[in-house]
CSV table of C-alpha atoms in Angstrom, one decimal:
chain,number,residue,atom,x,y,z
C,527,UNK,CA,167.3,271.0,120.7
C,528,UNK,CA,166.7,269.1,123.9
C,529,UNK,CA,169.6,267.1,123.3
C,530,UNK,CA,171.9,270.0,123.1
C,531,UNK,CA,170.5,271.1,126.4
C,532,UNK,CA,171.2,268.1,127.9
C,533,UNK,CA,174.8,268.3,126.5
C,534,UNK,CA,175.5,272.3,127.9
C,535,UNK,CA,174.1,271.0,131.7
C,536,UNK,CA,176.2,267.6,131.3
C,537,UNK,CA,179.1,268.7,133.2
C,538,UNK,CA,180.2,266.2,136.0
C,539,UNK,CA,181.1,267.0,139.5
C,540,UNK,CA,184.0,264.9,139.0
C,541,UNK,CA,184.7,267.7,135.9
C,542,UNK,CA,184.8,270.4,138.8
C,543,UNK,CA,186.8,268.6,140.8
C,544,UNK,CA,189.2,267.9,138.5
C,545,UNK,CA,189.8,271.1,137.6
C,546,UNK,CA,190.2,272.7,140.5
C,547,UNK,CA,192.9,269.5,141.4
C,548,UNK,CA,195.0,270.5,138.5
C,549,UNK,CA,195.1,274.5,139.6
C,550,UNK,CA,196.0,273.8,143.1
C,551,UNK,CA,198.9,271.6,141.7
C,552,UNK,CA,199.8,274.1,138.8
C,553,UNK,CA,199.6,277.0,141.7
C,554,UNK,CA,201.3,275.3,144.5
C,555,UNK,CA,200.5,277.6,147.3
C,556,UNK,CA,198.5,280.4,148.4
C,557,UNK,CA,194.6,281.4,148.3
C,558,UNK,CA,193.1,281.7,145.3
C,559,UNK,CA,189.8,283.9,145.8
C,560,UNK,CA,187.1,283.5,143.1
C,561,UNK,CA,184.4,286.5,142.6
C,562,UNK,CA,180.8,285.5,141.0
C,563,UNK,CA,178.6,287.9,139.6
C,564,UNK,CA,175.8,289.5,140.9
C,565,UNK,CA,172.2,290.5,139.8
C,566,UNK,CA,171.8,294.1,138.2
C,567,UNK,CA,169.3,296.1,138.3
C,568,UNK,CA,167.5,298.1,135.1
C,569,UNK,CA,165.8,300.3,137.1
C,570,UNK,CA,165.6,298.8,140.7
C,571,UNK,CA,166.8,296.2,142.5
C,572,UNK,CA,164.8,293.3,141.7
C,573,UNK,CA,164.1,294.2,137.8
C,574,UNK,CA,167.3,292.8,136.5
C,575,UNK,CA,168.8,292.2,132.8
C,576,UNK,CA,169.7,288.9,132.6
C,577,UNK,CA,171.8,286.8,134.4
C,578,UNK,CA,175.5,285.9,133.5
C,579,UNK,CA,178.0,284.0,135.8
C,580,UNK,CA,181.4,285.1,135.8
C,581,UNK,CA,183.1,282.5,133.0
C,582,UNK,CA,186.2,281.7,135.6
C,583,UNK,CA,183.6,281.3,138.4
C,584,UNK,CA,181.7,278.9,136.1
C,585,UNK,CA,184.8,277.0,135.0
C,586,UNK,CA,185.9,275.9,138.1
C,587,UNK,CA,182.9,275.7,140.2
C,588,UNK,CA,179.9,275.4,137.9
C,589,UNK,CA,177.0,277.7,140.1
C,590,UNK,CA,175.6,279.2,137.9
C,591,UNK,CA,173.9,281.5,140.7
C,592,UNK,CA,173.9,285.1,141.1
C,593,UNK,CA,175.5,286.0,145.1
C,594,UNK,CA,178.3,283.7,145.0
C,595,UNK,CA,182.3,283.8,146.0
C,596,UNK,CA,184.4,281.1,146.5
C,597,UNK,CA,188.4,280.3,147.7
C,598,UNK,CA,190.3,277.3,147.2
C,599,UNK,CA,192.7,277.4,150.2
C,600,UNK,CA,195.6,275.5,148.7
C,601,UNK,CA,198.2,275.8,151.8
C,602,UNK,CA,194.6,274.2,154.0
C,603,UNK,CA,194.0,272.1,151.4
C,604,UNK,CA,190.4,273.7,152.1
C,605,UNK,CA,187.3,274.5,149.0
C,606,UNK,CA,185.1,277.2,150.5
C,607,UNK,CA,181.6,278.1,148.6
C,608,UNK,CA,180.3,281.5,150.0
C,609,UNK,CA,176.7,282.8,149.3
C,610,UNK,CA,173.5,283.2,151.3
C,611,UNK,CA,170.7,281.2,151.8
C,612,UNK,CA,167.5,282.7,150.1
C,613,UNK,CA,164.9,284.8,151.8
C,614,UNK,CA,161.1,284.4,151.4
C,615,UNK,CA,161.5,288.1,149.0
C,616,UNK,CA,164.4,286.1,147.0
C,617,UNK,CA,161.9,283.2,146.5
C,618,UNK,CA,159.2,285.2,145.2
C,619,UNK,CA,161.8,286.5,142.3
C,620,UNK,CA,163.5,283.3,141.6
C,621,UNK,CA,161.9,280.3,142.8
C,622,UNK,CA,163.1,277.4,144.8
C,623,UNK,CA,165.9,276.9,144.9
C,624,UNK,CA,168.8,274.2,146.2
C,625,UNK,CA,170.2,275.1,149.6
C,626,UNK,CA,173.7,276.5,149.5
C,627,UNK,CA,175.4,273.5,150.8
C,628,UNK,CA,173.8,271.4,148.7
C,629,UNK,CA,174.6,274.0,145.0
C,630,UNK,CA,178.0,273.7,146.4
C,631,UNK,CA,177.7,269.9,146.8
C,632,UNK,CA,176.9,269.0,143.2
C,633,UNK,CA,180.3,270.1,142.1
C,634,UNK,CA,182.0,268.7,144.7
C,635,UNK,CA,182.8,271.1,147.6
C,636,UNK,CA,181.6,270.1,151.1
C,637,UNK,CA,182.4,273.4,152.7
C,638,UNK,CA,179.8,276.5,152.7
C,639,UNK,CA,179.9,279.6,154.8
C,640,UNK,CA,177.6,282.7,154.9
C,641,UNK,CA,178.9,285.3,152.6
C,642,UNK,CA,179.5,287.7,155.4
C,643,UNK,CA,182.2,285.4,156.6
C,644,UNK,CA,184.7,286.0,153.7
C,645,UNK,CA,186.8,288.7,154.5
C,646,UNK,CA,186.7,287.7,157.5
C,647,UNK,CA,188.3,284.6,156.2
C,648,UNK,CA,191.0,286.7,154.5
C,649,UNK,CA,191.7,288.8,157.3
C,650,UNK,CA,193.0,285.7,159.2
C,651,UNK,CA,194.7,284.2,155.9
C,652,UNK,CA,196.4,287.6,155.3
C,653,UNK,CA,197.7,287.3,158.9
C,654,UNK,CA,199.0,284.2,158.9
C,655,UNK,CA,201.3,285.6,156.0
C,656,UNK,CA,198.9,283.5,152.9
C,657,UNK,CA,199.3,285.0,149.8
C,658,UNK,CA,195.8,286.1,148.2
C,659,UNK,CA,195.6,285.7,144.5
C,660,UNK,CA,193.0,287.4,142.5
C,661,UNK,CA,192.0,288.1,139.2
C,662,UNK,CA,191.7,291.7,137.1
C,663,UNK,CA,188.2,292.9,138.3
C,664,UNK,CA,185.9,293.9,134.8
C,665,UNK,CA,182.9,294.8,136.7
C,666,UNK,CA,182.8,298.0,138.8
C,667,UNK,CA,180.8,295.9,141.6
C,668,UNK,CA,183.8,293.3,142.0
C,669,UNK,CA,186.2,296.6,141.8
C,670,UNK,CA,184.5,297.6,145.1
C,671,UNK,CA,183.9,294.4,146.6
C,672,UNK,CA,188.2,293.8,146.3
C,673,UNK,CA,188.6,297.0,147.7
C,674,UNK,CA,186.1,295.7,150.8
C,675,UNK,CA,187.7,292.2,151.2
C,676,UNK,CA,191.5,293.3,151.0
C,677,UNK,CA,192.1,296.7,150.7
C,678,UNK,CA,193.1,297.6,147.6
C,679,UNK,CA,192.4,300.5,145.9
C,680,UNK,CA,190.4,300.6,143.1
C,681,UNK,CA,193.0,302.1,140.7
C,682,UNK,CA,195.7,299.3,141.6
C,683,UNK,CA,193.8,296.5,141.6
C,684,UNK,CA,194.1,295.7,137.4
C,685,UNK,CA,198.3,296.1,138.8
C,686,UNK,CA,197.9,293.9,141.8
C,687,UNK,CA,196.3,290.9,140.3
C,688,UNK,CA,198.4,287.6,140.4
C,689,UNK,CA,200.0,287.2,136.9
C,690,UNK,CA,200.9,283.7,138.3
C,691,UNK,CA,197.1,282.7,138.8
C,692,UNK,CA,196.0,284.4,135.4
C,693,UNK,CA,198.7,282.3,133.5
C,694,UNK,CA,197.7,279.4,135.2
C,695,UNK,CA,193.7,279.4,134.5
C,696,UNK,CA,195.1,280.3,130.9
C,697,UNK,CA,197.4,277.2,130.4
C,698,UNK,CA,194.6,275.0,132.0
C,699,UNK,CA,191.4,276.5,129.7
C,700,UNK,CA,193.6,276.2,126.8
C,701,UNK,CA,193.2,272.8,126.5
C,702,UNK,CA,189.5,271.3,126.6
C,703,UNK,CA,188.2,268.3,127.8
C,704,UNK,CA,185.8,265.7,125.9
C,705,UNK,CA,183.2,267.2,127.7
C,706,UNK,CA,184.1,270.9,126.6
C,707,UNK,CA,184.3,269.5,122.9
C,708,UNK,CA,181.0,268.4,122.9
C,709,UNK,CA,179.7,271.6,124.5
C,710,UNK,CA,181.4,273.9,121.4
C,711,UNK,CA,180.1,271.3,119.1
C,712,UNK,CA,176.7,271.7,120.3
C,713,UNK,CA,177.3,275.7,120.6
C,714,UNK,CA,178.4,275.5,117.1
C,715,UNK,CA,175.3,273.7,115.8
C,716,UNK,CA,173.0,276.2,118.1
C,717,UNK,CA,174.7,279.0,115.8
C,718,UNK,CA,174.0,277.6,113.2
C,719,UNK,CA,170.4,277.0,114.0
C,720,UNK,CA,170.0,280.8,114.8
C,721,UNK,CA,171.1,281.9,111.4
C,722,UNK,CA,169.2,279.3,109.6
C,723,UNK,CA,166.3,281.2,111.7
C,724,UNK,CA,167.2,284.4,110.4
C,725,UNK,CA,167.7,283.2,106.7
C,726,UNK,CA,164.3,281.9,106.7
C,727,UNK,CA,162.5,285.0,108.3
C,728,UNK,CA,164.3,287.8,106.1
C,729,UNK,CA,161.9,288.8,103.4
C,730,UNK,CA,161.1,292.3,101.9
C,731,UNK,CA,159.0,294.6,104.7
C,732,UNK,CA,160.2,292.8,107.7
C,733,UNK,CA,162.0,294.6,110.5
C,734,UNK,CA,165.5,294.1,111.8
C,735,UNK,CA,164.0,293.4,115.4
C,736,UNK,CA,161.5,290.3,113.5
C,737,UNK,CA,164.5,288.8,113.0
C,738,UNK,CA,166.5,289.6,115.7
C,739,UNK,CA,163.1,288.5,117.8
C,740,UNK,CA,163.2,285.0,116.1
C,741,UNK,CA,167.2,284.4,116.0
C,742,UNK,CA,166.7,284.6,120.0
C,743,UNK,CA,163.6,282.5,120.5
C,744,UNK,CA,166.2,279.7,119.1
C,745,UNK,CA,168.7,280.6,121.5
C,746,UNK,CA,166.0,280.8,124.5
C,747,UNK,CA,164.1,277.3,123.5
């Protein structure tokens, strides 16, 4: 189990860095604006369900950290990471923590700025005449922030996404990587594992959620 850990956290910075390489030059020009996910609460703010990065987010900058945005300025030739620095109330929730700058460092982006300073950022983009790409929001949270950071309204926003950047992340995750390989391989074997778990626990007078409880203490370990 430990080594398939060690084969889901093995992507390089280079990896990152690569990738994002390869969408600038598939792009061409404009800002490309990526949205992480946030924390959600169950029943307040800091009782969450778990964490899960946005996948595009992950792809192309690898934080997996709630709080985070990020653009990759292509006419600038500039990689921006956005977040905030946590608070003494954020530590007592999730620990220590790397600094911003040095999250955004590990996958190979120099450049941090307070979250607060995005639309700011594309406020002065948008008026030098930049085009802003962005990606169909899922999450009703991202559907607000969009509407915050450029104006659109809710309703358009699925319309107003950039076909030209969702065609190009799709053309570039198509194809995987030695490193992503390994990663479904591993994935594929964790499966595997998990129902193995299951076949083993099933028995007559057991409960659905015995099972369920043992098929996700393989996934968790």
């Amino acid at each position: 189990m430990s080594e398939k850990l060690r084969i889901f956290a093995s992507m390089k910075k280079e990896t990152y860095i690569r990738r994002r390489a390869q969408l600038k030059k598939n792009m061409g020009s404009g800002l490309l604006l990526f949205l992480g996910n946030d924390e959600v609460g169950i029943n307040y703010a800091d009782n969450t369900y778990r964490f899960r990065q946005d996948s595009t987010f992950l792809y192309f900058f690898g934080l997996d950290y709630a709080g985070l945005a990020a653009v990759i300025d292509i006419d600038n030739n500039t990689e921006i990471v956005f977040g905030n620095e946590l608070t003494i109330d954020d530590i007592v929730w999730t620990g220590i923590q790397p600094t911003l700058s040095e999250k955004a460092s590990a996958v190979g982006v120099s450049k941090t700025m307070a979250l607060c300073e995005l639309k700011n950022y594309l406020d002065k983009a948008r008026s030098k005449g930049q085009t802003i790409h962005f990606l169909p929001p899922y999450r009703g949270d991202h559907r607000v922030w969009l509407w915050e950071l450029l104006g659109v309204e809710l309703k358009a926003q699925t319309d107003k996404a950039s076909v030209p950047f969702i065609q190009a992340i799709v053309a570039q995750r198509n194809h995987k990587d030695e490193e992503e390989i390994r990663a479904i391989e591993a994935s594929v074997d964790l499966s595997t594992e998990m129902h193995l778990a299951a076949y083993r626990m099933v028995r007559p007078g057991i409960h659905e959620s015995e099972v369920a409880a043992v098929v996700e203490e393989v996934a968790c370990r």
